[in-house]
Every structure is written in structure tokens, then in C-alpha cells.
Amino acid sequence: MSRVLTWWSTIRQGPVEVATRPLPWRPILAWAVVATVLGAGLVLLDLRSSSAEVGGLVHTGPTGPASALIATDFPDQPQFTYGESDGPMFYAVARDFWDLDRAAESLDRPRYRLNRPVYPFLGWLGHPTGGGDGLVLSLLLVNVAAMFLASVSLGSLSATFRGPPWLGVFVTLLPGAQMAVRIECADLLAVALMLAATVLLIRGRWLGATAVAVAAVLTKEPVLLTFIGLALWRRDRRGAVFVGVPVAVFGLWYLYVRLRFGDSGQDVIEFGPPFAGIADSVRLLWSQGEHGYALLSFVALVVLAVVGIIRHRLGHPLMPALLLNLALVSLLSITPIGLTRNGTRSALPAMVLALVLAATPAQRWRRLDRPSAGEPPRSAPEASDAVGSLVVE
């Protein structure tokens, strides 16, 4: 009972926010420019070399739900099953963003696809007059901007934890980031917003963090696990607001979509028993030499996560978020984890968190309002080595 009362007292009191050490903006921004140029360049090179097999930025097969729409907007683009992706779903929503009933006609699962409106909305903003090449280019530019934001945010998060600002270069080169841009999906934008919200929260800008978190969850809802992890680490009112507002907004949007659109009847089994999807991927795909990039992403995630966990144990502010994302990966079925087009993207949120933990030095981080036994809470002037609401012991 005493522990419960202490925890509740902490929630009521809230964190003691202190002046944040300034970020090294010049190197962070410079490396972000390098990351964006490299990342976008690799996507364009892959597009040029693989379009005959994988298709363009937006590609569907002749039996896909968006086949008629793609055939109308791109009559000269061949349609073949190999390389079919989720990109046409985002394209269809962006093309008719203010007529979701019409957009739903080109979606396999409207209730599922329309839960993620931010990426197609931004694409529509860049080209609000129908579809075609202009809309495809707009969606591509949104993802290129997401490359820059993800790199800036990852570099800032690394610098916040006394890591190298050049760490942001790696986010645009990860297989999941490359795949998201190559097939015009929302994963990289969601991760970029997730990282931005995390930096803002860690550095004491919790109102801005909450607003960005709402956008992130409406871009792709699994990033909510990261926000729940951060709230679990904070255990205060601001952490509760940080995760509660996105949950409420997404819940209202989810309810609206569910009530407005009927069940398509096209179910995809995305979850199963822990590690069953990974075992199936190894047995049926990866051991046969198929979908190697999905295997590469999974192995890289495991290595980075193990290094990060060994280095920081459980005391790091990002550790609960990483563990929740790893738990999600362990529950994925073979379709979202084993296939290159899916597995690389599914591993992306956990991978960027693991990358920060693996690349930043081991420190004992604790909240300023939670002193060690027998030690009074530190005030802002006394916390000379503090970062946001954190202090290094």
C-alpha cells in the first residue's frame, strides 16, 4: 500500500522540468541533409533498376482492389502480381481524400486502411486536383521530407542521450525506411513523427510532444506502443496526457471509420502465438533463400536490441518502449514479418529505438523528482548535468 501511495503522489506532483542542454543543431542538420540525399538517391536507383520486376512507386496486380483505379490513372503502366504492395491503397485515399466512400471502392479493407489518414492527407495537400503522376510525386516528396525529419529527430535523440549527432544518417538507410519510400507507404513518416514526439517529451516539451504524438498515431497506430513505453517510464500526469490524448483521438477516428464503413470480409491474420511467425518465416522463407531483406532486418534488430539491453539494462528511458515494440514483433505472423515488403517495415520502429540504445553511452538516468534513498530532490540550479527532466548520476 505504501508503494501505491508513493506512486500516486508522484503522479500528482509531476516532474521537475529543468533547462535543457542545447542541441548541436549544425551537425544534426548537416547530417540530416546527407541522410536525405543518400536515402532518396538509393530509392531512385532501386526504382530505376527494379521497376520491370517490382513496378513503379505505386503498383498493383491485375486482380488487386485498386487495379481499375491504377489502370485509369496510369494506362501505360503494366500490372503484374509480383511486387504488388500497399502503395495503391494510400494513393487511392489521397486521390479522393474528401470522398472516402469513393476511395473505399479501391481498398481491400476500408476499415483498416482508413485508420491511417495523415500520410494520404499530406499527399493530397501537395496535389489536391486528382491523381496521376502529380499525386505520386507528392506522396514521394512527403516521404523524402519524412527522411529529413526522421534523421533530425534521431540525431537529436542521440545527442540528448550524449550519443553522436551523426546517428541520424542511418535511419534513411535502414531497409524498412527504404521500402516505405520505394512503395509509398506511411511507415517512415510514422517513425519520423514518433521520434520527434519522443525527443520533445524527453526534453520537457510535453505539449508539443503530445500534438506530434497524435499525428504519429493517425499515421500508423503501432507507434502508440512507443508512447505507452515512455508514459510507463515517466509515471506522471504529463506522461498520462502524452499517451491518453493520442489514444482518445485515434479511438474516435477508429469508431467513426468503423461505423461508416462495413466489414469487407477480407481478413489477414497478422498476429499469432509468440515467435510462431518468426519460426514460420525461418522455416518456409528465409531458410529457402527467399525474402532476404526481411531476414536482414530481423537479424539487425536482434543484434541492436541485445547490445542496447546489455549496455543499459532496464534503466534507460527508452527501454520500456523498446521492449513493447519487441513484444509486438514477436507476435507478428509470417505475412507481416517474413516478407521483404512487410517485414522490413514492421521492424522499423523497434530498430530505431534499439539503434539509439546501442549507439549511446551507458549512463544512469533517473528523474529529478525521484531522488535516491535519503537524498532530497534536486532543483534546477543544482542539476547542472541534467537533460530535460533527466539527470545523470
Short mmCIF file of C-alpha atoms in Angstrom, two decimals:
data_model
loop_
_atom_site.label_atom_id
_atom_site.label_comp_id
_atom_site.label_asym_id
_atom_site.label_seq_id
_atom_site.Cartn_x
_atom_site.Cartn_y
_atom_site.Cartn_z
CA MET A 1 0.00 0.00 0.00
CA SER A 2 2.85 2.41 0.77
CA ARG A 3 4.29 1.89 -2.71
CA VAL A 4 0.90 2.63 -4.27
CA LEU A 5 0.61 5.84 -2.26
CA THR A 6 4.14 6.88 -3.25
CA TRP A 7 3.38 6.22 -6.93
CA TRP A 8 0.15 8.23 -6.74
CA SER A 9 1.97 11.10 -5.01
CA THR A 10 4.50 11.12 -7.85
CA ILE A 11 1.70 11.30 -10.43
CA ARG A 12 0.11 14.26 -8.66
CA GLN A 13 3.38 16.08 -8.23
CA GLY A 14 4.66 15.68 -11.80
CA PRO A 15 8.27 16.02 -12.97
CA VAL A 16 10.61 18.86 -12.14
CA GLU A 17 11.49 20.21 -15.59
CA VAL A 18 14.85 21.95 -15.88
CA ALA A 19 16.69 23.90 -18.53
CA THR A 20 17.73 21.57 -21.31
CA ARG A 21 21.26 21.38 -22.64
CA PRO A 22 21.23 22.88 -26.14
CA LEU A 23 21.42 20.51 -29.05
CA PRO A 24 24.27 20.73 -31.59
CA TRP A 25 21.97 21.84 -34.37
CA ARG A 26 24.57 22.45 -37.07
CA PRO A 27 25.91 18.89 -37.21
CA ILE A 28 22.44 17.42 -36.69
CA LEU A 29 21.02 19.35 -39.66
CA ALA A 30 24.10 18.78 -41.81
CA TRP A 31 23.95 15.03 -41.26
CA ALA A 32 20.21 15.09 -41.91
CA VAL A 33 20.81 16.64 -45.32
CA VAL A 34 23.39 13.95 -46.08
CA ALA A 35 20.98 11.25 -44.90
CA THR A 36 18.14 12.59 -47.04
CA VAL A 37 20.28 12.81 -50.18
CA LEU A 38 21.66 9.30 -49.66
CA GLY A 39 18.30 7.78 -48.79
CA ALA A 40 16.39 9.39 -51.65
CA GLY A 41 19.20 8.58 -54.07
CA LEU A 42 19.13 4.88 -53.17
CA VAL A 43 15.35 4.78 -53.62
CA LEU A 44 15.59 6.34 -57.07
CA LEU A 45 18.38 3.96 -58.08
CA ASP A 46 16.28 0.99 -56.98
CA LEU A 47 13.26 2.37 -58.81
CA ARG A 48 15.27 2.65 -62.00
CA SER A 49 16.77 -0.83 -61.75
CA SER A 50 13.78 -2.83 -60.48
CA SER A 51 10.68 -1.25 -61.99
CA ALA A 52 10.36 -4.06 -64.56
CA GLU A 53 10.01 -6.59 -61.73
CA VAL A 54 8.60 -4.63 -58.80
CA GLY A 55 6.73 -1.89 -60.63
CA GLY A 56 6.71 1.83 -60.07
CA LEU A 57 6.26 3.74 -56.85
CA VAL A 58 2.60 2.81 -56.86
CA HIS A 59 1.99 -0.70 -58.17
CA THR A 60 -0.78 -3.26 -58.03
CA GLY A 61 -1.57 -6.53 -59.73
CA PRO A 62 -4.38 -7.14 -62.24
CA THR A 63 -6.63 -8.62 -59.55
CA GLY A 64 -5.83 -6.04 -56.84
CA PRO A 65 -8.61 -3.90 -55.39
CA ALA A 66 -7.05 -0.74 -56.85
CA SER A 67 -6.44 -2.31 -60.26
CA ALA A 68 -9.20 -0.38 -62.04
CA LEU A 69 -8.10 2.91 -60.47
CA ILE A 70 -4.44 2.40 -61.41
CA ALA A 71 -5.40 1.34 -64.93
CA THR A 72 -7.43 4.53 -65.34
CA ASP A 73 -4.78 6.89 -63.98
CA PHE A 74 -1.78 5.05 -65.47
CA PRO A 75 -2.96 3.29 -68.64
CA ASP A 76 0.60 2.69 -69.85
CA GLN A 77 1.81 1.06 -66.61
CA PRO A 78 1.79 -2.74 -66.74
CA GLN A 79 0.12 -4.61 -63.91
CA PHE A 80 1.59 -7.84 -62.61
CA THR A 81 1.18 -9.69 -59.36
CA TYR A 82 4.85 -9.81 -58.39
CA GLY A 83 5.79 -6.68 -56.49
CA GLU A 84 2.22 -5.80 -55.55
CA SER A 85 2.26 -3.54 -52.48
CA ASP A 86 0.19 -1.36 -50.15
CA GLY A 87 1.12 1.82 -52.00
CA PRO A 88 -2.02 1.90 -54.18
CA MET A 89 -4.14 1.91 -51.01
CA PHE A 90 -2.56 5.16 -49.81
CA TYR A 91 -2.76 6.52 -53.35
CA ALA A 92 -6.48 5.76 -53.54
CA VAL A 93 -7.18 7.51 -50.22
CA ALA A 94 -5.07 10.54 -51.20
CA ARG A 95 -6.75 10.79 -54.60
CA ASP A 96 -10.24 11.02 -53.09
CA PHE A 97 -9.44 12.18 -49.58
CA TRP A 98 -12.65 14.17 -49.23
CA ASP A 99 -14.76 11.39 -50.72
CA LEU A 100 -13.88 8.40 -48.60
CA ASP A 101 -16.78 6.36 -49.94
CA ARG A 102 -15.28 6.59 -53.41
CA ALA A 103 -11.80 5.89 -52.06
CA ALA A 104 -13.12 2.81 -50.25
CA GLU A 105 -14.09 1.28 -53.59
CA SER A 106 -10.37 0.78 -54.33
CA LEU A 107 -9.43 -0.58 -50.89
CA ASP A 108 -9.23 -4.19 -49.81
CA ARG A 109 -10.08 -3.42 -46.17
CA PRO A 110 -11.52 0.11 -45.81
CA ARG A 111 -11.83 -0.09 -42.02
CA TYR A 112 -8.15 -0.95 -41.76
CA ARG A 113 -6.74 1.34 -44.46
CA LEU A 114 -8.68 4.45 -43.46
CA ASN A 115 -7.37 4.30 -39.89
CA ARG A 116 -4.18 5.94 -41.19
CA PRO A 117 -5.21 9.24 -42.80
CA VAL A 118 -2.22 11.55 -42.20
CA TYR A 119 0.11 10.32 -44.95
CA PRO A 120 -2.52 10.39 -47.74
CA PHE A 121 -3.77 13.75 -46.45
CA LEU A 122 -0.30 15.26 -46.80
CA GLY A 123 -0.03 13.75 -50.26
CA TRP A 124 -3.38 15.32 -51.16
CA LEU A 125 -2.19 18.70 -49.89
CA GLY A 126 0.66 18.60 -52.39
CA HIS A 127 -1.65 17.63 -55.27
CA PRO A 128 -5.32 18.32 -54.45
CA THR A 129 -6.62 18.04 -58.03
CA GLY A 130 -6.96 14.33 -58.74
CA GLY A 131 -4.47 11.55 -59.32
CA GLY A 132 -1.77 10.71 -61.81
CA ASP A 133 1.95 11.41 -61.76
CA GLY A 134 1.48 14.60 -59.75
CA LEU A 135 -0.06 12.76 -56.82
CA VAL A 136 2.58 10.03 -56.94
CA LEU A 137 5.29 12.71 -56.86
CA SER A 138 3.55 14.47 -53.97
CA LEU A 139 3.46 11.26 -51.91
CA LEU A 140 7.13 10.69 -52.72
CA LEU A 141 8.06 14.20 -51.57
CA VAL A 142 6.18 13.65 -48.32
CA ASN A 143 8.35 10.60 -47.68
CA VAL A 144 11.52 12.48 -48.64
CA ALA A 145 10.55 15.13 -46.07
CA ALA A 146 9.96 12.27 -43.62
CA MET A 147 13.53 11.13 -44.29
CA PHE A 148 14.80 14.55 -43.23
CA LEU A 149 12.55 14.72 -40.15
CA ALA A 150 13.48 11.17 -39.10
CA SER A 151 17.18 11.95 -39.42
CA VAL A 152 16.92 15.22 -37.49
CA SER A 153 14.86 13.54 -34.77
CA LEU A 154 17.14 10.51 -34.45
CA GLY A 155 20.23 12.72 -34.35
CA SER A 156 18.59 14.92 -31.71
CA LEU A 157 17.57 11.91 -29.64
CA SER A 158 21.08 10.51 -29.82
CA ALA A 159 22.62 13.85 -28.83
CA THR A 160 20.14 14.16 -25.96
CA PHE A 161 21.49 10.91 -24.56
CA ARG A 162 25.09 12.04 -25.21
CA GLY A 163 25.43 9.97 -28.36
CA PRO A 164 26.75 11.07 -31.78
CA PRO A 165 24.64 13.54 -33.80
CA TRP A 166 25.57 11.66 -36.98
CA LEU A 167 23.47 8.69 -35.88
CA GLY A 168 20.58 10.20 -37.82
CA VAL A 169 22.27 9.23 -41.08
CA PHE A 170 21.41 5.58 -40.55
CA VAL A 171 17.64 5.93 -40.31
CA THR A 172 17.17 6.63 -44.04
CA LEU A 173 19.39 3.68 -44.98
CA LEU A 174 17.51 1.07 -42.96
CA PRO A 175 15.69 -1.47 -45.15
CA GLY A 176 12.33 -0.54 -43.65
CA ALA A 177 12.79 3.15 -44.42
CA GLN A 178 13.92 2.41 -47.96
CA MET A 179 10.98 0.08 -48.54
CA ALA A 180 8.43 2.57 -47.17
CA VAL A 181 9.61 5.24 -49.61
CA ARG A 182 10.02 2.81 -52.52
CA ILE A 183 6.40 1.59 -52.37
CA GLU A 184 4.92 4.84 -50.98
CA CYS A 185 3.71 3.71 -47.56
CA ALA A 186 3.30 5.57 -44.27
CA ASP A 187 5.85 3.71 -42.12
CA LEU A 188 8.76 6.15 -42.35
CA LEU A 189 6.55 9.17 -41.72
CA ALA A 190 5.08 7.44 -38.67
CA VAL A 191 8.54 6.66 -37.31
CA ALA A 192 9.76 10.20 -38.01
CA LEU A 193 6.84 11.64 -36.04
CA MET A 194 7.36 9.01 -33.32
CA LEU A 195 11.00 10.06 -32.91
CA ALA A 196 10.10 13.76 -32.96
CA ALA A 197 7.48 13.27 -30.23
CA THR A 198 9.97 11.26 -28.17
CA VAL A 199 12.63 13.98 -28.39
CA LEU A 200 10.14 16.66 -27.41
CA LEU A 201 8.90 14.67 -24.42
CA ILE A 202 12.37 13.73 -23.18
CA ARG A 203 13.45 17.36 -23.44
CA GLY A 204 10.47 18.65 -21.48
CA ARG A 205 8.28 19.96 -24.35
CA TRP A 206 5.33 17.77 -23.44
CA LEU A 207 2.57 19.83 -25.09
CA GLY A 208 4.33 19.79 -28.44
CA ALA A 209 5.18 16.14 -27.90
CA THR A 210 1.51 15.31 -27.37
CA ALA A 211 0.44 17.11 -30.54
CA VAL A 212 3.09 15.31 -32.62
CA ALA A 213 2.15 12.00 -30.99
CA VAL A 214 -1.44 12.44 -32.18
CA ALA A 215 -0.22 12.91 -35.75
CA ALA A 216 2.06 9.88 -35.42
CA VAL A 217 -0.72 7.58 -34.20
CA LEU A 218 -3.03 8.73 -37.02
CA THR A 219 -0.21 7.94 -39.44
CA LYS A 220 0.30 4.38 -38.24
CA GLU A 221 -1.14 3.28 -34.92
CA PRO A 222 1.52 0.73 -33.78
CA VAL A 223 3.80 3.66 -32.82
CA LEU A 224 1.45 4.04 -29.86
CA LEU A 225 3.49 1.29 -28.17
CA THR A 226 6.46 3.63 -28.02
CA PHE A 227 4.36 6.32 -26.38
CA ILE A 228 2.95 3.86 -23.87
CA GLY A 229 6.51 2.83 -23.03
CA LEU A 230 7.55 6.44 -22.44
CA ALA A 231 4.49 7.02 -20.24
CA LEU A 232 5.31 3.90 -18.23
CA TRP A 233 8.81 5.22 -17.65
CA ARG A 234 7.57 8.67 -16.59
CA ARG A 235 4.60 7.53 -14.47
CA ASP A 236 3.19 11.04 -14.03
CA ARG A 237 0.30 13.18 -15.20
CA ARG A 238 2.12 14.56 -18.21
CA GLY A 239 3.02 11.07 -19.33
CA ALA A 240 -0.62 10.08 -18.95
CA VAL A 241 -1.73 13.04 -21.07
CA PHE A 242 1.01 12.30 -23.62
CA VAL A 243 -0.37 8.82 -24.26
CA GLY A 244 -4.01 9.44 -23.36
CA VAL A 245 -4.73 12.18 -25.89
CA PRO A 246 -3.48 10.17 -28.92
CA VAL A 247 -5.44 7.14 -27.70
CA ALA A 248 -8.62 9.22 -27.40
CA VAL A 249 -8.21 10.88 -30.80
CA PHE A 250 -7.39 7.64 -32.56
CA GLY A 251 -10.25 5.90 -30.77
CA LEU A 252 -12.76 8.48 -32.01
CA TRP A 253 -11.44 8.26 -35.58
CA TYR A 254 -11.44 4.45 -35.41
CA LEU A 255 -15.05 4.46 -34.20
CA TYR A 256 -16.07 6.86 -36.99
CA VAL A 257 -14.47 4.68 -39.67
CA ARG A 258 -15.92 1.51 -38.21
CA LEU A 259 -19.44 2.90 -38.08
CA ARG A 260 -19.28 4.44 -41.54
CA PHE A 261 -17.79 1.53 -43.49
CA GLY A 262 -18.91 -2.08 -43.48
CA ASP A 263 -16.79 -5.15 -42.97
CA SER A 264 -15.01 -6.10 -46.20
CA GLY A 265 -14.76 -9.75 -45.18
CA GLN A 266 -11.09 -9.83 -46.25
CA ASP A 267 -9.26 -10.78 -43.11
CA VAL A 268 -5.49 -11.02 -42.85
CA ILE A 269 -4.06 -12.98 -39.94
CA GLU A 270 -1.43 -10.54 -38.68
CA PHE A 271 -0.87 -11.91 -35.16
CA GLY A 272 -0.35 -15.30 -33.61
CA PRO A 273 1.39 -17.06 -30.72
CA PRO A 274 4.73 -15.52 -29.65
CA PHE A 275 7.55 -16.27 -32.12
CA ALA A 276 5.34 -18.51 -34.29
CA GLY A 277 5.52 -16.07 -37.22
CA ILE A 278 9.29 -15.82 -36.87
CA ALA A 279 9.62 -19.61 -36.80
CA ASP A 280 7.39 -19.92 -39.89
CA SER A 281 9.46 -17.27 -41.68
CA VAL A 282 12.68 -19.14 -40.95
CA ARG A 283 11.23 -22.49 -41.98
CA LEU A 284 9.24 -21.50 -45.05
CA LEU A 285 11.00 -18.43 -46.42
CA TRP A 286 14.37 -17.42 -45.06
CA SER A 287 15.93 -20.88 -45.00
CA GLN A 288 14.95 -21.21 -48.68
CA GLY A 289 16.83 -18.03 -49.56
CA GLU A 290 13.64 -16.01 -50.06
CA HIS A 291 12.89 -12.51 -48.75
CA GLY A 292 16.45 -11.89 -47.61
CA TYR A 293 15.89 -8.24 -46.72
CA ALA A 294 13.25 -9.23 -44.18
CA LEU A 295 15.76 -11.64 -42.65
CA LEU A 296 18.43 -8.93 -42.67
CA SER A 297 16.12 -6.53 -40.86
CA PHE A 298 15.19 -9.12 -38.25
CA VAL A 299 18.81 -10.10 -37.56
CA ALA A 300 19.88 -6.44 -37.34
CA LEU A 301 17.04 -5.75 -34.93
CA VAL A 302 18.02 -8.67 -32.68
CA VAL A 303 21.69 -7.64 -32.63
CA LEU A 304 20.97 -3.98 -31.90
CA ALA A 305 18.38 -4.83 -29.24
CA VAL A 306 20.72 -7.25 -27.45
CA VAL A 307 23.56 -4.70 -27.47
CA GLY A 308 21.25 -1.95 -26.20
CA ILE A 309 19.73 -4.07 -23.46
CA ILE A 310 23.13 -5.29 -22.25
CA ARG A 311 24.54 -1.78 -22.29
CA HIS A 312 21.71 -0.01 -20.49
CA ARG A 313 19.89 -2.78 -18.61
CA LEU A 314 16.38 -1.59 -17.73
CA GLY A 315 17.12 1.91 -16.51
CA HIS A 316 17.07 3.80 -19.80
CA PRO A 317 14.04 6.00 -20.59
CA LEU A 318 13.60 4.23 -23.95
CA MET A 319 13.81 0.69 -22.58
CA PRO A 320 10.08 0.15 -21.89
CA ALA A 321 9.26 1.42 -25.39
CA LEU A 322 11.82 -0.92 -26.96
CA LEU A 323 10.55 -3.93 -25.03
CA LEU A 324 6.94 -3.25 -26.05
CA ASN A 325 7.95 -2.96 -29.71
CA LEU A 326 9.95 -6.17 -29.48
CA ALA A 327 6.93 -7.89 -27.96
CA LEU A 328 4.85 -6.76 -30.94
CA VAL A 329 7.41 -8.15 -33.39
CA SER A 330 7.33 -11.49 -31.59
CA LEU A 331 3.54 -11.71 -32.12
CA LEU A 332 3.52 -10.98 -35.86
CA SER A 333 2.55 -13.74 -38.25
CA ILE A 334 4.58 -14.76 -41.29
CA THR A 335 2.88 -12.26 -43.59
CA PRO A 336 3.88 -9.03 -41.77
CA ILE A 337 7.28 -10.27 -40.54
CA GLY A 338 8.54 -12.72 -43.15
CA LEU A 339 8.00 -10.90 -46.45
CA THR A 340 10.52 -8.30 -47.61
CA ARG A 341 7.89 -5.66 -48.39
CA ASN A 342 6.34 -6.11 -44.94
CA GLY A 343 8.99 -7.42 -42.57
CA THR A 344 11.44 -4.59 -43.20
CA ARG A 345 8.76 -2.05 -42.35
CA SER A 346 7.37 -3.95 -39.36
CA ALA A 347 10.79 -3.95 -37.69
CA LEU A 348 11.45 -0.24 -38.26
CA PRO A 349 10.04 1.32 -35.03
CA ALA A 350 11.83 -1.17 -32.79
CA MET A 351 15.01 -0.88 -34.84
CA VAL A 352 15.38 2.89 -34.48
CA LEU A 353 14.90 2.65 -30.72
CA ALA A 354 17.41 -0.21 -30.50
CA LEU A 355 19.83 1.83 -32.60
CA VAL A 356 19.74 4.71 -30.09
CA LEU A 357 20.30 2.36 -27.16
CA ALA A 358 23.15 0.55 -28.90
CA ALA A 359 24.95 3.75 -30.01
CA THR A 360 24.67 5.96 -26.94
CA PRO A 361 26.93 5.62 -23.89
CA ALA A 362 25.73 3.83 -20.80
CA GLN A 363 24.52 6.26 -18.15
CA ARG A 364 22.37 6.01 -15.06
CA TRP A 365 19.40 8.15 -15.98
CA ARG A 366 16.78 8.98 -13.40
CA ARG A 367 14.05 11.52 -12.93
CA LEU A 368 14.87 14.67 -10.97
CA ASP A 369 11.74 14.27 -8.87
CA ARG A 370 12.78 10.75 -7.84
CA PRO A 371 15.91 11.07 -5.71
CA SER A 372 17.91 8.21 -4.39
CA ALA A 373 17.17 6.98 -0.88
CA GLY A 374 17.92 9.67 1.67
CA GLU A 375 18.60 12.34 -0.97
CA PRO A 376 16.33 15.39 -1.39
CA PRO A 377 15.00 16.22 -4.88
CA ARG A 378 17.38 18.39 -6.91
CA SER A 379 16.27 21.79 -8.06
CA ALA A 380 17.07 23.18 -11.50
CA PRO A 381 20.16 25.18 -10.42
CA GLU A 382 21.60 22.11 -8.70
CA ALA A 383 21.04 19.85 -11.70
CA SER A 384 23.95 21.13 -13.76
CA ASP A 385 24.27 17.87 -15.67
CA ALA A 386 20.59 17.49 -16.49
CA VAL A 387 18.70 16.84 -19.69
CA GLY A 388 15.05 17.87 -19.63
CA SER A 389 13.54 16.09 -16.65
CA LEU A 390 16.52 13.68 -16.51
CA VAL A 391 19.77 13.78 -14.64
CA VAL A 392 22.95 11.74 -14.97
CA GLU A 393 24.13 10.05 -11.81
#
